[in-house]
Amino acid sequence: MQNDRARRLHPRSLAYLSSYLDKLTKGRLWLKVIIGMVLGVATGIVLGPTVGLVAPDTASAIGNWLALPGRLFLLLIQMIVIPLVFASVIRGLTSGGSLEQLRSLGLRVTLYFVFTTTVAISIGLAVALIIKPGHYIDSAMVQQAIGSSPAQALPTTVPGMPGLSELPQKLITILPSNPLTSMVEGQMLQVVLFAIIFGVALVMMPASKSKPMLDVLGSLLEVCMTVVRVAMRLAPYAVFGLMTQLTTKIGLDALLGMAVYVGTVLLGLALLLGFYLAVVLVVGRTRPIQFLSAAREVMLLAFSTSSSAAVLPVTMKTAQEKLHIRSSVAQFVIPLGATVNMDGTALYQGVAAIFLAQVFGVDIGTGGMLLIIITAVGASIGAPATPGVGIVILAMVLESANIPVAGIALLLGVDRVLDMSRTSVNVCGDLAASTVMDRWLPSEDNTPAGPINRRTPSLDETEA
């Protein structure tokens, strides 16, 4: 009788609820982060001025301890960013395999990727400057809560554009004279340029001589990604602690402005998707509806995994079987694009940089805009196709424009949803790039270029 009653009450016990929640969130980091964000906000409301359950000093002490995992998370991310980007850029450049492929596709693909990435971050900067999401948050309260302000951390104004006489010297300083010094000082753009030169040199070398170095870089990249995966395990706890600390100190009203920030990023991604469809229509001669119909499954998969690398085999299969892109093009462009074509990430970095500049009162002039564009374009080349790496690269973009990196804590709570969205757009960008390259490059066989805008062959016809 008692056992029956225990079984009836079991679903209401804390142990059962804990087990059910663990089963629900197992393998779903995004859900854990969202739960951490909600619980953090709720805890902060209870501890903070909105409810005032405890004294302000006590609430501040509790918030500081709860934010400890978040601080560790940020330190791990900042620690691994330089070796991660260095190894990723080189592996991306050498993924084509042979010098012949790099010569035939390299220049056009590089110009296309740089162009679309520049367009993406320009869209991000434009929508952020027009909507001004940072003005919907109490800047003074946020600066006090995070512990950073322009006066405390970094200069309030970035240097202006150099004159014509100074421009040659500025361009020369971009190229690192001592790559190790650039790595130690965290100069992302110089590290990326050195990695590009290093990668091109490896491609030009005989495979027997370059393979040992590529193996070392592959191992380095795997070590870096292991650290990132460990850091991402802290993400739910980091979000919970940081959101609790923020809400405890600034209240719920300041967090409502984040909805405007999220809406700004999503609007920018929608505009970027529209740009892709226009390019596919005009250059690739493929109707947007048919392109989206072919790409929707892999885009949804990318949305759920937040990783371009995880869906790379599906992306290549989609390109060859549904978009009918030549194998020689798809097998080069898509793996390369999964590493160096991070347009959605670049757009996000532009919006986030302007948002935090508005929050902290940093005056971004023309020189600052140019620095953000150049750094974001270069950094997106080195963004690995895994969840959470956008936050890693954002830290370097913020430093390039003298914006307090501590402001990332304000973005962590909503980053997972935005990460899922921009990853989906990144995958769409890779498919669009392969469609354009398939149209641009002369066909070496009888495989038609971009036939999706014509009658799609049946499975029997394809096998025949």
Short mmCIF file of C-alpha atoms in Angstrom, two decimals:
data_model
loop_
_atom_site.label_atom_id
_atom_site.label_comp_id
_atom_site.label_asym_id
_atom_site.label_seq_id
_atom_site.Cartn_x
_atom_site.Cartn_y
_atom_site.Cartn_z
CA MET A 1 0.00 0.00 0.00
CA GLN A 2 2.79 2.39 0.93
CA ASN A 3 4.77 1.39 -2.17
CA ASP A 4 1.77 2.17 -4.36
CA ARG A 5 1.46 5.56 -2.72
CA ALA A 6 5.17 6.20 -3.18
CA ARG A 7 4.87 5.37 -6.87
CA ARG A 8 1.92 7.74 -7.16
CA LEU A 9 3.82 10.54 -5.43
CA HIS A 10 7.10 9.82 -7.22
CA PRO A 11 6.33 11.99 -10.27
CA ARG A 12 5.97 14.96 -7.92
CA SER A 13 9.27 14.45 -6.10
CA LEU A 14 12.29 16.64 -6.68
CA ALA A 15 14.35 13.58 -7.61
CA TYR A 16 11.89 12.68 -10.36
CA LEU A 17 11.76 16.24 -11.67
CA SER A 18 15.55 16.44 -11.66
CA SER A 19 15.83 13.13 -13.54
CA TYR A 20 13.20 14.21 -16.05
CA LEU A 21 14.91 17.57 -16.65
CA ASP A 22 18.28 15.86 -17.10
CA LYS A 23 16.77 13.47 -19.65
CA LEU A 24 15.08 16.36 -21.45
CA THR A 25 18.24 18.44 -21.77
CA LYS A 26 20.73 15.62 -22.42
CA GLY A 27 22.73 16.47 -25.52
CA ARG A 28 20.86 19.79 -25.97
CA LEU A 29 23.27 22.50 -24.95
CA TRP A 30 21.06 25.21 -26.40
CA LEU A 31 18.19 24.14 -24.14
CA LYS A 32 20.47 24.09 -21.11
CA VAL A 33 21.66 27.61 -21.91
CA ILE A 34 18.11 28.88 -22.31
CA ILE A 35 17.12 27.24 -19.00
CA GLY A 36 20.19 28.78 -17.36
CA MET A 37 19.25 32.19 -18.73
CA VAL A 38 15.66 31.94 -17.48
CA LEU A 39 16.71 30.66 -14.06
CA GLY A 40 19.40 33.32 -13.82
CA VAL A 41 16.96 36.12 -14.58
CA ALA A 42 14.43 34.67 -12.12
CA THR A 43 17.06 34.33 -9.38
CA GLY A 44 18.33 37.83 -10.07
CA ILE A 45 14.82 39.26 -9.82
CA VAL A 46 14.34 37.59 -6.44
CA LEU A 47 17.72 38.78 -5.13
CA GLY A 48 17.77 42.16 -6.83
CA PRO A 49 15.96 45.46 -6.36
CA THR A 50 12.85 44.27 -8.19
CA VAL A 51 11.82 42.02 -5.26
CA GLY A 52 14.45 42.92 -2.67
CA LEU A 53 14.33 39.63 -0.78
CA VAL A 54 17.82 40.13 0.68
CA ALA A 55 19.99 43.11 1.52
CA PRO A 56 21.89 44.70 -1.41
CA ASP A 57 25.32 43.76 0.00
CA THR A 58 24.27 40.15 0.51
CA ALA A 59 22.73 40.01 -2.97
CA SER A 60 25.94 41.39 -4.46
CA ALA A 61 28.06 38.77 -2.67
CA ILE A 62 25.78 35.94 -3.82
CA GLY A 63 25.85 37.28 -7.37
CA ASN A 64 29.65 37.43 -7.39
CA TRP A 65 29.96 33.79 -6.32
CA LEU A 66 27.33 32.61 -8.78
CA ALA A 67 29.15 34.48 -11.57
CA LEU A 68 32.41 32.59 -10.93
CA PRO A 69 31.72 29.93 -13.64
CA GLY A 70 31.01 32.76 -16.07
CA ARG A 71 34.36 34.38 -15.35
CA LEU A 72 36.10 31.04 -15.84
CA PHE A 73 34.23 30.58 -19.11
CA LEU A 74 35.42 33.94 -20.44
CA LEU A 75 39.01 33.26 -19.38
CA LEU A 76 39.04 29.86 -21.12
CA ILE A 77 37.68 31.42 -24.31
CA GLN A 78 40.21 34.26 -24.31
CA MET A 79 43.06 31.82 -23.52
CA ILE A 80 42.46 29.58 -26.55
CA VAL A 81 41.48 32.11 -29.21
CA ILE A 82 44.91 32.72 -30.82
CA PRO A 83 46.03 29.09 -31.38
CA LEU A 84 42.48 28.18 -32.39
CA VAL A 85 42.27 30.82 -35.12
CA PHE A 86 45.84 30.24 -36.33
CA ALA A 87 45.36 26.50 -36.83
CA SER A 88 41.86 26.88 -38.28
CA VAL A 89 42.84 29.40 -40.96
CA ILE A 90 45.73 27.28 -42.19
CA ARG A 91 43.68 24.08 -42.24
CA GLY A 92 40.94 25.88 -44.13
CA LEU A 93 43.32 27.17 -46.79
CA THR A 94 44.91 23.76 -47.28
CA SER A 95 41.63 21.83 -47.36
CA GLY A 96 41.54 22.00 -51.16
CA GLY A 97 44.32 19.45 -51.33
CA SER A 98 46.26 20.38 -54.49
CA LEU A 99 47.89 23.49 -55.88
CA GLU A 100 45.96 23.08 -59.13
CA GLN A 101 42.64 23.35 -57.33
CA LEU A 102 43.82 26.35 -55.37
CA ARG A 103 44.97 28.08 -58.55
CA SER A 104 41.74 27.43 -60.47
CA LEU A 105 39.31 28.26 -57.69
CA GLY A 106 41.37 30.11 -55.11
CA LEU A 107 41.30 33.67 -56.44
CA ARG A 108 37.61 33.74 -57.33
CA VAL A 109 36.54 32.00 -54.15
CA THR A 110 38.68 34.30 -52.02
CA LEU A 111 37.34 37.44 -53.67
CA TYR A 112 33.78 36.16 -53.35
CA PHE A 113 34.18 35.27 -49.67
CA VAL A 114 35.79 38.61 -48.84
CA PHE A 115 33.06 40.46 -50.76
CA THR A 116 30.14 38.66 -49.11
CA THR A 117 31.72 38.92 -45.65
CA THR A 118 32.20 42.66 -46.14
CA VAL A 119 28.59 42.98 -47.26
CA ALA A 120 27.46 40.98 -44.22
CA ILE A 121 29.26 43.09 -41.64
CA SER A 122 28.19 46.27 -43.44
CA ILE A 123 24.57 45.13 -43.12
CA GLY A 124 25.17 44.46 -39.43
CA LEU A 125 26.70 47.87 -38.83
CA ALA A 126 23.93 49.59 -40.78
CA VAL A 127 21.00 47.99 -38.94
CA ALA A 128 22.71 48.55 -35.57
CA LEU A 129 23.35 52.22 -36.33
CA ILE A 130 19.77 52.74 -37.53
CA ILE A 131 17.96 50.85 -34.74
CA LYS A 132 20.45 51.75 -31.96
CA PRO A 133 19.71 48.74 -29.70
CA GLY A 134 22.22 49.90 -27.08
CA HIS A 135 20.08 52.94 -26.31
CA TYR A 136 17.34 50.71 -24.88
CA ILE A 137 19.55 49.70 -21.93
CA ASP A 138 20.58 51.78 -18.90
CA SER A 139 24.27 52.19 -19.73
CA ALA A 140 25.36 53.45 -16.31
CA MET A 141 23.72 50.52 -14.51
CA VAL A 142 25.24 47.96 -16.90
CA GLN A 143 28.72 49.47 -16.57
CA GLN A 144 28.41 49.40 -12.78
CA ALA A 145 27.19 45.79 -12.79
CA ILE A 146 29.80 44.41 -15.19
CA GLY A 147 32.59 46.45 -13.72
CA SER A 148 33.77 47.99 -16.99
CA SER A 149 33.33 51.39 -18.45
CA PRO A 150 35.23 53.38 -21.04
CA ALA A 151 36.77 55.46 -18.29
CA GLN A 152 37.94 52.38 -16.39
CA ALA A 153 38.94 50.02 -19.14
CA LEU A 154 39.69 51.56 -22.51
CA PRO A 155 39.79 54.92 -24.32
CA THR A 156 36.41 56.37 -25.28
CA THR A 157 37.40 57.23 -28.83
CA VAL A 158 39.25 55.17 -31.39
CA PRO A 159 41.91 56.76 -33.60
CA GLY A 160 40.73 58.55 -36.69
CA MET A 161 41.51 57.62 -40.27
CA PRO A 162 45.21 58.04 -41.09
CA GLY A 163 46.25 60.62 -43.65
CA LEU A 164 47.63 59.73 -47.07
CA SER A 165 51.20 60.18 -45.85
CA GLU A 166 50.59 57.86 -42.89
CA LEU A 167 48.65 55.20 -44.80
CA PRO A 168 51.67 53.25 -46.19
CA GLN A 169 53.13 52.87 -42.70
CA LYS A 170 49.73 51.80 -41.32
CA LEU A 171 49.43 49.15 -44.03
CA ILE A 172 52.93 47.87 -43.32
CA THR A 173 52.22 47.52 -39.60
CA ILE A 174 49.31 45.19 -40.39
CA LEU A 175 51.85 42.58 -41.52
CA PRO A 176 53.50 41.15 -38.40
CA SER A 177 57.27 41.56 -38.18
CA ASN A 178 57.27 39.14 -35.24
CA PRO A 179 54.35 36.70 -35.37
CA LEU A 180 55.03 35.43 -31.85
CA THR A 181 54.73 38.96 -30.47
CA SER A 182 51.46 39.42 -32.33
CA MET A 183 50.15 36.19 -30.82
CA VAL A 184 51.22 37.16 -27.30
CA GLU A 185 49.64 40.60 -27.65
CA GLY A 186 46.44 39.16 -29.12
CA GLN A 187 46.62 41.11 -32.40
CA MET A 188 44.03 39.09 -34.30
CA LEU A 189 44.38 40.69 -37.74
CA GLN A 190 48.14 40.18 -37.81
CA VAL A 191 47.74 36.58 -36.64
CA VAL A 192 45.20 35.90 -39.40
CA LEU A 193 47.46 37.44 -42.08
CA PHE A 194 50.41 35.39 -40.89
CA ALA A 195 48.26 32.26 -40.93
CA ILE A 196 47.14 33.01 -44.51
CA ILE A 197 50.75 33.43 -45.68
CA PHE A 198 51.72 30.27 -43.81
CA GLY A 199 48.83 28.32 -45.34
CA VAL A 200 49.56 29.46 -48.90
CA ALA A 201 53.21 28.50 -48.46
CA LEU A 202 52.18 25.02 -47.31
CA VAL A 203 49.96 24.61 -50.37
CA MET A 204 52.90 25.54 -52.62
CA MET A 205 55.14 22.94 -50.99
CA PRO A 206 55.29 19.26 -51.99
CA ALA A 207 52.75 17.21 -50.10
CA SER A 208 55.44 15.02 -48.53
CA LYS A 209 57.05 18.06 -46.91
CA SER A 210 53.88 19.89 -45.88
CA LYS A 211 52.09 16.87 -44.42
CA PRO A 212 54.03 16.76 -41.10
CA MET A 213 53.21 20.41 -40.40
CA LEU A 214 49.57 19.93 -41.38
CA ASP A 215 49.38 16.95 -39.03
CA VAL A 216 50.76 19.08 -36.19
CA LEU A 217 48.29 21.86 -36.97
CA GLY A 218 45.48 19.33 -37.14
CA SER A 219 46.42 18.08 -33.68
CA LEU A 220 46.67 21.67 -32.41
CA LEU A 221 43.24 22.43 -33.80
CA GLU A 222 41.80 19.34 -32.13
CA VAL A 223 43.37 20.34 -28.79
CA CYS A 224 41.90 23.82 -29.12
CA MET A 225 38.47 22.49 -29.97
CA THR A 226 38.65 20.14 -26.99
CA VAL A 227 39.23 23.15 -24.74
CA VAL A 228 36.34 24.95 -26.42
CA ARG A 229 34.09 21.93 -25.87
CA VAL A 230 35.07 21.89 -22.19
CA ALA A 231 34.37 25.61 -21.97
CA MET A 232 30.99 25.14 -23.63
CA ARG A 233 30.07 22.67 -20.88
CA LEU A 234 30.36 25.61 -18.51
CA ALA A 235 28.11 27.73 -20.72
CA PRO A 236 24.78 26.96 -18.97
CA TYR A 237 26.31 27.65 -15.55
CA ALA A 238 28.12 30.70 -16.91
CA VAL A 239 24.89 32.09 -18.32
CA PHE A 240 23.02 31.35 -15.08
CA GLY A 241 25.64 33.06 -12.91
CA LEU A 242 26.23 36.05 -15.16
CA MET A 243 22.53 36.66 -15.73
CA THR A 244 21.89 36.35 -12.00
CA GLN A 245 24.63 38.85 -11.25
CA LEU A 246 23.41 41.25 -13.91
CA THR A 247 19.75 41.07 -12.91
CA THR A 248 20.66 41.35 -9.23
CA LYS A 249 22.48 44.61 -9.82
CA ILE A 250 20.52 46.26 -12.62
CA GLY A 251 17.03 44.76 -12.31
CA LEU A 252 14.72 43.37 -14.96
CA ASP A 253 14.16 46.62 -16.85
CA ALA A 254 17.71 46.71 -18.21
CA LEU A 255 17.37 43.22 -19.66
CA LEU A 256 14.30 44.11 -21.70
CA GLY A 257 16.58 46.05 -24.03
CA MET A 258 18.18 42.74 -25.08
CA ALA A 259 15.00 41.93 -27.01
CA VAL A 260 15.77 44.87 -29.29
CA TYR A 261 19.34 43.60 -29.72
CA VAL A 262 18.12 40.11 -30.66
CA GLY A 263 15.61 41.59 -33.10
CA THR A 264 18.35 43.71 -34.69
CA VAL A 265 20.59 40.66 -35.28
CA LEU A 266 17.72 38.59 -36.70
CA LEU A 267 16.73 41.45 -39.02
CA GLY A 268 20.31 41.68 -40.27
CA LEU A 269 20.44 37.92 -40.88
CA ALA A 270 17.16 38.11 -42.81
CA LEU A 271 18.59 40.87 -45.01
CA LEU A 272 21.75 38.81 -45.56
CA LEU A 273 19.64 35.81 -46.58
CA GLY A 274 17.83 38.05 -49.06
CA PHE A 275 21.21 39.14 -50.44
CA TYR A 276 22.20 35.50 -50.95
CA LEU A 277 18.99 34.78 -52.83
CA ALA A 278 19.57 37.80 -55.07
CA VAL A 279 23.12 36.65 -55.87
CA VAL A 280 21.90 33.10 -56.56
CA LEU A 281 19.23 34.47 -58.90
CA VAL A 282 21.39 36.98 -60.78
CA VAL A 283 24.73 35.16 -60.92
CA GLY A 284 23.82 31.53 -60.34
CA ARG A 285 20.68 31.69 -62.51
CA THR A 286 18.76 29.71 -59.88
CA ARG A 287 15.29 30.62 -58.66
CA PRO A 288 15.26 31.54 -54.93
CA ILE A 289 12.26 29.33 -54.11
CA GLN A 290 13.93 26.27 -55.61
CA PHE A 291 17.22 27.10 -53.90
CA LEU A 292 15.55 27.40 -50.49
CA SER A 293 13.58 24.22 -51.11
CA ALA A 294 16.80 22.32 -51.76
CA ALA A 295 18.66 23.91 -48.83
CA ARG A 296 15.94 23.93 -46.16
CA GLU A 297 16.77 20.54 -44.62
CA VAL A 298 20.46 21.25 -44.11
CA MET A 299 19.65 24.77 -42.86
CA LEU A 300 17.27 23.35 -40.25
CA LEU A 301 19.88 20.79 -39.25
CA ALA A 302 22.49 23.53 -38.93
CA PHE A 303 20.03 25.55 -36.83
CA SER A 304 19.59 22.66 -34.40
CA THR A 305 23.30 21.76 -34.14
CA SER A 306 24.79 25.28 -34.30
CA SER A 307 27.74 23.79 -36.17
CA SER A 308 28.62 24.12 -39.84
CA ALA A 309 31.18 21.34 -39.42
CA ALA A 310 28.63 18.93 -38.00
CA VAL A 311 26.43 19.21 -41.09
CA LEU A 312 29.28 19.41 -43.61
CA PRO A 313 28.60 15.96 -45.15
CA VAL A 314 24.91 16.83 -45.50
CA THR A 315 25.80 20.20 -47.04
CA MET A 316 28.01 18.57 -49.66
CA LYS A 317 25.34 15.97 -50.40
CA THR A 318 22.76 18.74 -50.81
CA ALA A 319 25.03 20.68 -53.15
CA GLN A 320 25.73 17.72 -55.42
CA GLU A 321 22.42 15.85 -55.37
CA LYS A 322 19.81 18.61 -54.95
CA LEU A 323 21.56 21.65 -56.43
CA HIS A 324 23.44 19.50 -58.99
CA ILE A 325 26.73 21.29 -58.47
CA ARG A 326 29.81 19.64 -59.94
CA SER A 327 31.68 17.48 -57.45
CA SER A 328 34.99 19.21 -58.17
CA VAL A 329 33.44 22.54 -57.15
CA ALA A 330 31.36 21.35 -54.21
CA GLN A 331 34.16 19.31 -52.64
CA PHE A 332 36.47 22.33 -52.64
CA VAL A 333 34.19 25.30 -51.97
CA ILE A 334 31.99 23.84 -49.22
CA PRO A 335 34.74 22.49 -46.91
CA LEU A 336 36.65 25.74 -47.39
CA GLY A 337 33.50 27.79 -46.84
CA ALA A 338 32.73 25.92 -43.62
CA THR A 339 35.92 27.43 -42.21
CA VAL A 340 36.44 30.78 -43.92
CA ASN A 341 32.96 31.86 -45.09
CA MET A 342 31.29 32.94 -41.83
CA ASP A 343 29.11 35.79 -43.07
CA GLY A 344 26.44 35.34 -40.41
CA THR A 345 29.13 35.44 -37.74
CA ALA A 346 30.63 38.60 -39.24
CA LEU A 347 27.21 40.28 -39.29
CA TYR A 348 26.65 39.31 -35.66
CA GLN A 349 30.03 40.77 -34.70
CA GLY A 350 29.16 44.06 -36.35
CA VAL A 351 25.83 44.36 -34.54
CA ALA A 352 27.34 43.27 -31.21
CA ALA A 353 30.24 45.72 -31.50
CA ILE A 354 27.97 48.69 -32.20
CA PHE A 355 25.52 47.54 -29.50
CA LEU A 356 28.24 47.38 -26.83
CA ALA A 357 29.79 50.63 -28.04
CA GLN A 358 26.41 52.30 -27.52
CA VAL A 359 26.02 50.68 -24.08
CA PHE A 360 29.47 51.77 -22.89
CA GLY A 361 29.41 55.15 -24.59
CA VAL A 362 32.37 54.46 -26.88
CA ASP A 363 32.48 56.90 -29.79
CA ILE A 364 32.90 54.85 -32.98
CA GLY A 365 34.06 57.12 -35.76
CA THR A 366 34.96 56.34 -39.34
CA GLY A 367 38.27 54.86 -38.25
CA GLY A 368 36.51 52.65 -35.74
CA MET A 369 34.06 51.41 -38.37
CA LEU A 370 36.93 50.53 -40.69
CA LEU A 371 38.76 48.72 -37.91
CA ILE A 372 35.65 46.68 -37.07
CA ILE A 373 35.09 45.76 -40.73
CA ILE A 374 38.71 44.75 -41.35
CA THR A 375 39.05 42.81 -38.10
CA ALA A 376 35.67 41.08 -38.44
CA VAL A 377 36.40 40.06 -42.05
CA GLY A 378 39.79 38.69 -41.05
CA ALA A 379 38.52 37.06 -37.86
CA SER A 380 35.57 35.39 -39.57
CA ILE A 381 38.08 33.62 -41.83
CA GLY A 382 39.47 32.03 -38.70
CA ALA A 383 36.15 31.15 -37.07
CA PRO A 384 35.88 27.36 -36.65
CA ALA A 385 32.54 25.85 -37.60
CA THR A 386 31.55 24.86 -34.06
CA PRO A 387 29.07 26.18 -31.49
CA GLY A 388 30.04 29.18 -29.41
CA VAL A 389 33.11 30.25 -31.39
CA GLY A 390 31.43 33.53 -32.42
CA ILE A 391 31.88 34.72 -28.84
CA VAL A 392 35.59 33.85 -29.08
CA ILE A 393 36.09 35.95 -32.20
CA LEU A 394 33.91 38.78 -30.89
CA ALA A 395 36.38 39.36 -28.06
CA MET A 396 39.12 40.23 -30.56
CA VAL A 397 36.81 42.41 -32.66
CA LEU A 398 35.85 44.40 -29.57
CA GLU A 399 39.48 44.88 -28.61
CA SER A 400 40.31 46.19 -32.07
CA ALA A 401 37.77 49.01 -31.61
CA ASN A 402 38.59 49.71 -27.94
CA ILE A 403 35.25 48.41 -26.66
CA PRO A 404 35.29 46.71 -23.21
CA VAL A 405 35.42 42.94 -23.69
CA ALA A 406 33.61 42.48 -20.36
CA GLY A 407 30.43 43.51 -22.19
CA ILE A 408 30.30 39.99 -23.65
CA ALA A 409 28.70 38.97 -20.35
CA LEU A 410 25.64 40.94 -21.42
CA LEU A 411 25.36 38.92 -24.66
CA LEU A 412 25.89 35.39 -23.37
CA GLY A 413 22.30 34.87 -22.29
CA VAL A 414 20.92 35.32 -25.80
CA ASP A 415 23.94 34.18 -27.80
CA ARG A 416 22.81 30.57 -28.18
CA VAL A 417 19.64 31.48 -30.04
CA LEU A 418 21.58 33.87 -32.26
CA ASP A 419 24.31 31.26 -32.76
CA MET A 420 21.73 28.81 -34.10
CA SER A 421 20.36 31.44 -36.48
CA ARG A 422 23.68 32.65 -37.84
CA THR A 423 24.94 29.07 -38.32
CA SER A 424 21.93 28.35 -40.51
CA VAL A 425 22.71 31.46 -42.57
CA ASN A 426 26.39 30.46 -42.77
CA VAL A 427 25.45 27.09 -44.30
CA CYS A 428 23.14 28.83 -46.76
CA GLY A 429 26.05 31.09 -47.68
CA ASP A 430 28.27 28.08 -48.41
CA LEU A 431 25.62 26.61 -50.73
CA ALA A 432 25.17 29.98 -52.43
CA ALA A 433 28.94 30.27 -52.93
CA SER A 434 29.16 26.82 -54.50
CA THR A 435 26.23 27.67 -56.78
CA VAL A 436 27.94 30.87 -57.93
CA MET A 437 31.33 29.17 -58.43
CA ASP A 438 29.69 26.36 -60.40
CA ARG A 439 28.23 28.98 -62.74
CA TRP A 440 31.38 31.08 -63.00
CA LEU A 441 33.91 28.35 -63.68
CA PRO A 442 33.99 26.62 -67.08
CA SER A 443 32.73 23.06 -67.04
CA GLU A 444 35.41 20.42 -67.47
CA ASP A 445 32.89 17.67 -68.08
CA ASN A 446 29.36 17.24 -69.28
CA THR A 447 27.83 18.04 -65.88
CA PRO A 448 25.58 21.06 -66.38
CA ALA A 449 26.13 24.10 -64.21
CA GLY A 450 23.32 24.99 -61.89
CA PRO A 451 20.53 22.97 -63.53
CA ILE A 452 18.12 23.45 -60.65
CA ASN A 453 16.51 26.31 -62.55
CA ARG A 454 15.67 23.80 -65.24
CA ARG A 455 13.85 20.49 -64.93
CA THR A 456 15.33 18.47 -62.08
CA PRO A 457 16.24 14.98 -63.31
CA SER A 458 14.62 12.04 -61.63
CA LEU A 459 16.58 9.54 -59.58
CA ASP A 460 16.44 6.99 -62.40
CA GLU A 461 17.74 9.54 -64.90
CA THR A 462 20.58 10.51 -62.57
CA GLU A 463 21.66 6.90 -62.09
CA ALA A 464 21.47 6.26 -65.82
#
